Amino acid sequence: MKKQPSLDALNPFMPGAGMRPPELVGRDADIENVDRMVARTKLGNLNQGIIFSGLRGMRKTVLLLALQDASSRQGIVTARLEAKGDIGTDWDMLFHEIALATARVKSLRLRRKLASALASIDSVQFSFLGVGAGVKLSDEERRRTNPFRLELMVESLSRELAKANTGLFLFVDELQEMDDEPLGALISLQHKMGQEGLPFYIIGAGLPNLPGVLSRSRSYAERLFEYRTIGQLPDSDTAEGFQKPARANGRPFADDALDELVKVSHGYPYFIQAYGKAAWNASDSNPTLLEAVRAGEPEARRELDEGLYASRWQRAKTSGREYLTAMAKINGDEPCDSSAVAAEMGKQPKEVSMIRESLIQLGLVYSPEHGKIAYTIPGMGEFILRAAPTMGQTYDGRR
């Protein structure tokens, strides 16, 4: 007799970075928007690129993956990468992933045309750089000519793809991390391809400071993209995120249990997975009752601590942890004045400006407006006040 899988094995909820939930709820408008981009691209009409920004744990990575899959299924050539903030790595990944995307094209005829377009790039003549035609570029020459080679690559590919009534969509996660040089080159390239009427579009995702990063790189970036904020889900979508996969796997939540899950998850997609997983594992009845949800809450908090908070807390230096703790003491999880944080630490704003900047570079905080500072991770303040003292934190307020 075939052994039946355990209830734990049937658990549809799975928290984890970039892991796809069983239901991508609340993002229908974003998916429909990209479907329109695909349709317009096939008709030869121009689009803007799209920039998604939001706190960590909002499943922006999952959304990018879903959008890439949807675009690919409709015949768009897609490439995807995660920016690393290292100039060499970011350049290498751009060239590698775009070239790899062309190799995945199903049409042999089109794939050969794209391969031919790529083959000519390394030997292109950059007379103004002293590189002759037909000469293979050295490593140093490749570094100096990266922006020009990327432009040639994308323009050549886009012209061939336009003839085939398709285009190239580049999906970039953690875009705010990209090194300034390749980032600026990409924005400029998006601008030029729009002027040329060629079907190349960047669809990027990152932290709330991403729009500001793009506009500082190129002032016209605000006109090149449609900016969409990925935030908390409304209660109806949150409830669906719990109930739909639970019901599909044969063990739905009772009404009061579902109400409690909606309440404790605050509409954060990552929280839905953590609390859903814990409640499912704690349940010994069908439907899952309120008692199981409450019994699973400590395990869900542990999952969130390990999956969202602890590693990021440990990434900060002692001075950075002091700054993060001061933020939590002042205003919990809400944004607060930078000057108030300095005062809480017993210092002048100028004395802590470097600490603040280092935390921004680490992606732990961002500035929602001038003079304000906020966590990039929802619930970080609550975690610090609840759990940080057990993790070796020694900061005890003003000194």
Coordinates of N, CA, C and O in Angstrom, one line a residue, residues 117 123 195 235 294 336 372:
A117 N 24.3 38.5 -34.1 CA 24.4 39.9 -33.6 C 25.4 40.0 -32.5 O 26.2 40.9 -32.4
S123 N 34.5 42.4 -31.5 CA 35.5 42.9 -32.5 C 35.0 44.2 -33.1 O 35.6 44.6 -34.1
Q195 N 14.1 56.4 -27.4 CA 14.2 57.3 -28.5 C 14.3 56.6 -29.8 O 13.8 57.2 -30.9
D235 N -6.9 43.3 4.0 CA -7.3 42.2 4.8 C -7.9 41.1 3.9 O -7.7 39.9 4.1
R294 N -2.9 30.1 17.7 CA -2.2 30.7 18.9 C -1.0 29.8 19.3 O 0.0 30.3 19.8
C336 N 11.3 57.9 12.2 CA 11.6 58.9 13.2 C 12.6 59.9 12.7 O 13.2 59.7 11.6
K372 N 14.3 62.2 8.0 CA 13.6 61.0 8.6 C 14.5 59.8 8.3 O 15.2 59.7 7.3

